[in-house]
GROMACS .gro file of C-alpha atoms in nm:
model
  211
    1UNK     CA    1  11.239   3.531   5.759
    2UNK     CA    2  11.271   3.397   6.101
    3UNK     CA    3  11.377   3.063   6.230
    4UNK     CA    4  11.188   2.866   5.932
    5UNK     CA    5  11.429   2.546   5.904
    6UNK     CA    6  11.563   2.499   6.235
    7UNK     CA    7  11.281   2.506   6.489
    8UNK     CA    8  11.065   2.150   6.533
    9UNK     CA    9  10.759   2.233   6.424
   10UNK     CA   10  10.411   2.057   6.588
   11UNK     CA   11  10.177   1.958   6.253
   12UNK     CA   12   9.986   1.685   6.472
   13UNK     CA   13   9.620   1.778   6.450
   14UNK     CA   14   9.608   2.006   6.235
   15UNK     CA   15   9.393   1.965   5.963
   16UNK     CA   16   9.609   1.950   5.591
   17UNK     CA   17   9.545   2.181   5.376
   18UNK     CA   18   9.610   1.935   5.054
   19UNK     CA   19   9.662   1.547   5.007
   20UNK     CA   20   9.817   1.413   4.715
   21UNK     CA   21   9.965   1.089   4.625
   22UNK     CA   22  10.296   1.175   4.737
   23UNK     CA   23  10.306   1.409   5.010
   24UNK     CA   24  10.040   1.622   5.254
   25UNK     CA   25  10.040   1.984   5.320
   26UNK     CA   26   9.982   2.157   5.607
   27UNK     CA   27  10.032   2.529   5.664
   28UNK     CA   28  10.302   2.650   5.898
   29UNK     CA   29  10.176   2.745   6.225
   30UNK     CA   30  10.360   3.043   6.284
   31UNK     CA   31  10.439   3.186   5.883
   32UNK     CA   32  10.143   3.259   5.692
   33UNK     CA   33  10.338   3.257   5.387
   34UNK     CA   34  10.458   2.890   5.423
   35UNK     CA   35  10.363   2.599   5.366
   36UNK     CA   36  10.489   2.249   5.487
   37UNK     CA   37  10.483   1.926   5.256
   38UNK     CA   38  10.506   1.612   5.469
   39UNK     CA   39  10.615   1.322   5.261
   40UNK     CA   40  10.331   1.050   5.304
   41UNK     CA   41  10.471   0.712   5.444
   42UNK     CA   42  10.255   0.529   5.276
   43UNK     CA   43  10.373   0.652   4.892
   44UNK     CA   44  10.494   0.396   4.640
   45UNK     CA   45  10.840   0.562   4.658
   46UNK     CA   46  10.876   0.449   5.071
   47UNK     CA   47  10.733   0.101   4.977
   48UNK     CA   48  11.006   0.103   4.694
   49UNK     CA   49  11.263   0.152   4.982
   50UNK     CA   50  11.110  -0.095   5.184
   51UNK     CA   51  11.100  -0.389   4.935
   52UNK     CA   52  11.405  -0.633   5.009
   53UNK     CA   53  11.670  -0.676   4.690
   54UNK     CA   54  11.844  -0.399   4.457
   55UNK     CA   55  11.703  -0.087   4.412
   56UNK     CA   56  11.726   0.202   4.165
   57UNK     CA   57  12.031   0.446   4.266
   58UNK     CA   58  11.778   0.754   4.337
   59UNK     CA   59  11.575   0.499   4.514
   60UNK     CA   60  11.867   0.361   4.711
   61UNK     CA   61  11.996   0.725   4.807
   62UNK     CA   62  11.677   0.939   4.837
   63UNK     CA   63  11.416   0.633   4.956
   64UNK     CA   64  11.084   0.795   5.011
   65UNK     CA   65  11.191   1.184   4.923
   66UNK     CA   66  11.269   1.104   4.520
   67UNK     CA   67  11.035   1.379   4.448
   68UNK     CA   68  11.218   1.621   4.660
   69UNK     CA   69  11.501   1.494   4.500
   70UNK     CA   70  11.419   1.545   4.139
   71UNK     CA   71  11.243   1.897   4.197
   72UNK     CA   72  11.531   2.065   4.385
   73UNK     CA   73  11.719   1.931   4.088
   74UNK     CA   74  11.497   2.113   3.829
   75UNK     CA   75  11.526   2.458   4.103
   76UNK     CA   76  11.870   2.472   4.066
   77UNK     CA   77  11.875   2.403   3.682
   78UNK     CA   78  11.612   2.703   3.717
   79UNK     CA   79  11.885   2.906   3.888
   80UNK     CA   80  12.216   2.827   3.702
   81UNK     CA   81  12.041   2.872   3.377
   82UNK     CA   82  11.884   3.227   3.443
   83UNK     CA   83  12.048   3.345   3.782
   84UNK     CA   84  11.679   3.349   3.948
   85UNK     CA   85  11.337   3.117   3.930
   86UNK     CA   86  11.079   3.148   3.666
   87UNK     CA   87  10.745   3.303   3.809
   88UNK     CA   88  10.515   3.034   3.765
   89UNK     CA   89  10.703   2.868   4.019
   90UNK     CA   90  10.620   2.938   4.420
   91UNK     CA   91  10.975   2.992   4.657
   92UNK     CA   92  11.153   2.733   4.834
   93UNK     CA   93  11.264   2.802   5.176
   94UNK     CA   94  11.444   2.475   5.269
   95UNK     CA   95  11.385   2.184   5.511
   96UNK     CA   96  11.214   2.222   5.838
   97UNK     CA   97  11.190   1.951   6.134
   98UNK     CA   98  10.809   1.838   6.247
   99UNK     CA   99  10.656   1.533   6.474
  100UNK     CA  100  10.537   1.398   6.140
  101UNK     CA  101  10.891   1.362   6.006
  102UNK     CA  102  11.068   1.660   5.763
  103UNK     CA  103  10.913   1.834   5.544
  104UNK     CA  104  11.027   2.052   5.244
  105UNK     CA  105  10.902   2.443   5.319
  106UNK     CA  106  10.744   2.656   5.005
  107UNK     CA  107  10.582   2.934   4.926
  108UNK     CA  108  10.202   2.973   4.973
  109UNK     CA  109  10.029   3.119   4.679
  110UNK     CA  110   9.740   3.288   4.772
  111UNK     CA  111   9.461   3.364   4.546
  112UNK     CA  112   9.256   3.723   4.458
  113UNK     CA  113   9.059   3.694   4.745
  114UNK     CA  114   9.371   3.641   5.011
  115UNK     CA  115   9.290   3.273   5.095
  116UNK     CA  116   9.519   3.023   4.979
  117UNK     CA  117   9.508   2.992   4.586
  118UNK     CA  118   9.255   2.823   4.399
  119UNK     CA  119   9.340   2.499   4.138
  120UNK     CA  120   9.202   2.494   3.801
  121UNK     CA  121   9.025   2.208   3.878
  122UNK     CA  122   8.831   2.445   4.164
  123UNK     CA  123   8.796   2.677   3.915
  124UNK     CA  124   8.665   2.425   3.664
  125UNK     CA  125   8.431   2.306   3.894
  126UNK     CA  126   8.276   2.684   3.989
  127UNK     CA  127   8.191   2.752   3.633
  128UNK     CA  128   8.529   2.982   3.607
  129UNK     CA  129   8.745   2.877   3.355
  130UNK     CA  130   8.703   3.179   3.127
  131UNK     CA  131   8.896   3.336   2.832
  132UNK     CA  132   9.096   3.534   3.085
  133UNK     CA  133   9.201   3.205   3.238
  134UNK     CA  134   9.245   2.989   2.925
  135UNK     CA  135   9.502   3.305   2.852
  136UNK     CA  136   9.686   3.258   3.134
  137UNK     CA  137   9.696   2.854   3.076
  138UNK     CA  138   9.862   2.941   2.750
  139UNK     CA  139  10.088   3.212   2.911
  140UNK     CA  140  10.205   2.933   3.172
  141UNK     CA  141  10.324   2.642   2.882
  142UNK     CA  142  10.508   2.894   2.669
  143UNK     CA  143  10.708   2.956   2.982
  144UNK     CA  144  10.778   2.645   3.115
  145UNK     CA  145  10.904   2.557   2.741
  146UNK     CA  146  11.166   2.876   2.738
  147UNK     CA  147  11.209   2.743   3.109
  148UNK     CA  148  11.363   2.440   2.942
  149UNK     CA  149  11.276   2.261   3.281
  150UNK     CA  150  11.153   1.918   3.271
  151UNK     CA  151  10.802   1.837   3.366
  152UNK     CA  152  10.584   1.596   3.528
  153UNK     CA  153  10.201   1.573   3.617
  154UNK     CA  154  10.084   1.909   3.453
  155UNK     CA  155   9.701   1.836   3.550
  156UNK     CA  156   9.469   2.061   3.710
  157UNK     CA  157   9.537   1.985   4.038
  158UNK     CA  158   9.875   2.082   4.050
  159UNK     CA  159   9.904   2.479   3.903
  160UNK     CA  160   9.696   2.716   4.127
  161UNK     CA  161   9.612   3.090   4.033
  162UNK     CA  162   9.702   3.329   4.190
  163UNK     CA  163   9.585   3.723   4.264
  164UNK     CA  164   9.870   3.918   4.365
  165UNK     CA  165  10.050   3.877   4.069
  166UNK     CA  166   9.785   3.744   3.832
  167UNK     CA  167   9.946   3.447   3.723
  168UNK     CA  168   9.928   3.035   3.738
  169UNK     CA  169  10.168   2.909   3.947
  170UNK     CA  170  10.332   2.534   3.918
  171UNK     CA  171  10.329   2.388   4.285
  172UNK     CA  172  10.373   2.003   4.193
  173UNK     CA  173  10.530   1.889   3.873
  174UNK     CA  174  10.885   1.881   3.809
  175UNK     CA  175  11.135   1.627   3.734
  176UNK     CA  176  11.156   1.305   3.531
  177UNK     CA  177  11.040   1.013   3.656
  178UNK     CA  178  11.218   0.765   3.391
  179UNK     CA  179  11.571   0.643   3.410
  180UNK     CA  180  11.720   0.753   3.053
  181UNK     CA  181  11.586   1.104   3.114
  182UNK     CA  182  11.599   1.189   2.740
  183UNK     CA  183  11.402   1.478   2.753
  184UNK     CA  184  11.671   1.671   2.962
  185UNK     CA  185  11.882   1.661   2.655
  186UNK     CA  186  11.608   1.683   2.388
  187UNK     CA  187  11.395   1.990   2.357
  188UNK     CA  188  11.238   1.859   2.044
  189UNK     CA  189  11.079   1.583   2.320
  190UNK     CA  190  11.061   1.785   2.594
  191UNK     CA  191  10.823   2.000   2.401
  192UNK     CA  192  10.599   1.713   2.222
  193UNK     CA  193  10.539   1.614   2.601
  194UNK     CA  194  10.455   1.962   2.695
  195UNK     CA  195  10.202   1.996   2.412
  196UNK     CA  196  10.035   1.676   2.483
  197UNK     CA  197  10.034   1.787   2.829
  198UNK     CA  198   9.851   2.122   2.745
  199UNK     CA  199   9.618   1.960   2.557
  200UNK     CA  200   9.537   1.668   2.780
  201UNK     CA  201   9.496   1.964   3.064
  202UNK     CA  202   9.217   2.173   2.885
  203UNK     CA  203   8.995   1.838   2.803
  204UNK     CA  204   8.998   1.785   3.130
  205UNK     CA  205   8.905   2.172   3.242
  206UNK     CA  206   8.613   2.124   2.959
  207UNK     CA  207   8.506   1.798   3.089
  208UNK     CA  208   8.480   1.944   3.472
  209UNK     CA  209   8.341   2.287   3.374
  210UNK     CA  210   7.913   2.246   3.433
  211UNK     CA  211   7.708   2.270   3.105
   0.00000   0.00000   0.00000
């Protein structure tokens, strides 16, 4: 793929294709399979930064990318532990250089219909969430728990579906947040979380799915 990371790439303008709490995305102007998240200055991790005293370390070395931080982490463990990344998990392309600062390039998942892929809180909302879905849902926890990666934020907003293969597809999520990361060492609590997680995700695809 050409000339991803090193060209400066022009983002102002252009409408984003997502907003979360932490970052926005846009989609690259020139590489219809890319996508560009833009951390967002205003995110509790730059205000961290910003607040006078002592800091955590990651907060101290990393200041407002700590998510970048702790999901390249979680790539590589991906990596060294299999030799290659889990499916339900889009590509990662590297760092690219825009007007609205630098921005971590991924993988766009598209959906069946070509456009870019759906979230299972979309498909909650359309009436979609089916048996075929609820199938994949499962599909998706039992391998993030062989994964043995750590996760974060496994809500409906964050794991997309998509057509071409049909899978669900993690595209926010992974790390630890807390400082004694216990459940890097402890699959017994890595996996309580994960089940809570699961279960916490299909009340809320009942409670958004019309009557």
């Amino acid at each position: 793929m050409p000339d991803i990371i090193s060209q400066s790439i022009r983002l102002s303008g252009q409408r984003p294709l997502a907003e979360g709490k932490e970052s926005i995305v846009y989609q690259h102007p020139e590489f219809l399979n890319v996508l560009l998240k833009v951390p967002r200055r205003q995110s509790r991790h730059f205000r961290a930064f910003a607040k006078p005293g002592l800091k955590r370390y990651a907060v101290w070395r990393y200041r407002g990318l700590i998510n970048w931080y702790r999901e390249y982490e979680e790539y590589l463990a991906a990596v060294a532990r299999s030799g290659d990344l889990p499916g339900f998990l889009p590509r990662l392309f590297g760092f690219s250089r825009t007007d609205l600062g630098p921005a971590f390039a991924v993988e766009r998942i598209s959906g069946p219909d070509g456009e870019p892929a759906p979230t299972l809180i979309e498909l909650a909302r359309a009436g979609r969430i089916d048996d075929h879905i609820l199938g994949l849902v499962d599909e998706l926890f039992d391998q993030i728990a062989e994964s043995g990666l750590v996760t974060q934020d496994l809500h409906a907003g964050n794991i997309v579906w998509s057509g071409d293969p049909d899978r669900l597809v993690l595209i926010e999520g992974l790390g630890d947040r807390v400082l004694i990361r216990v459940r890097v060492f402890s699959k017994r609590a890595r996996l309580r979380t994960l089940a809570r997680d699961k279960q916490a995700l299909l009340a809320k695809l009942r409670e958004l799915s019309p009557e």
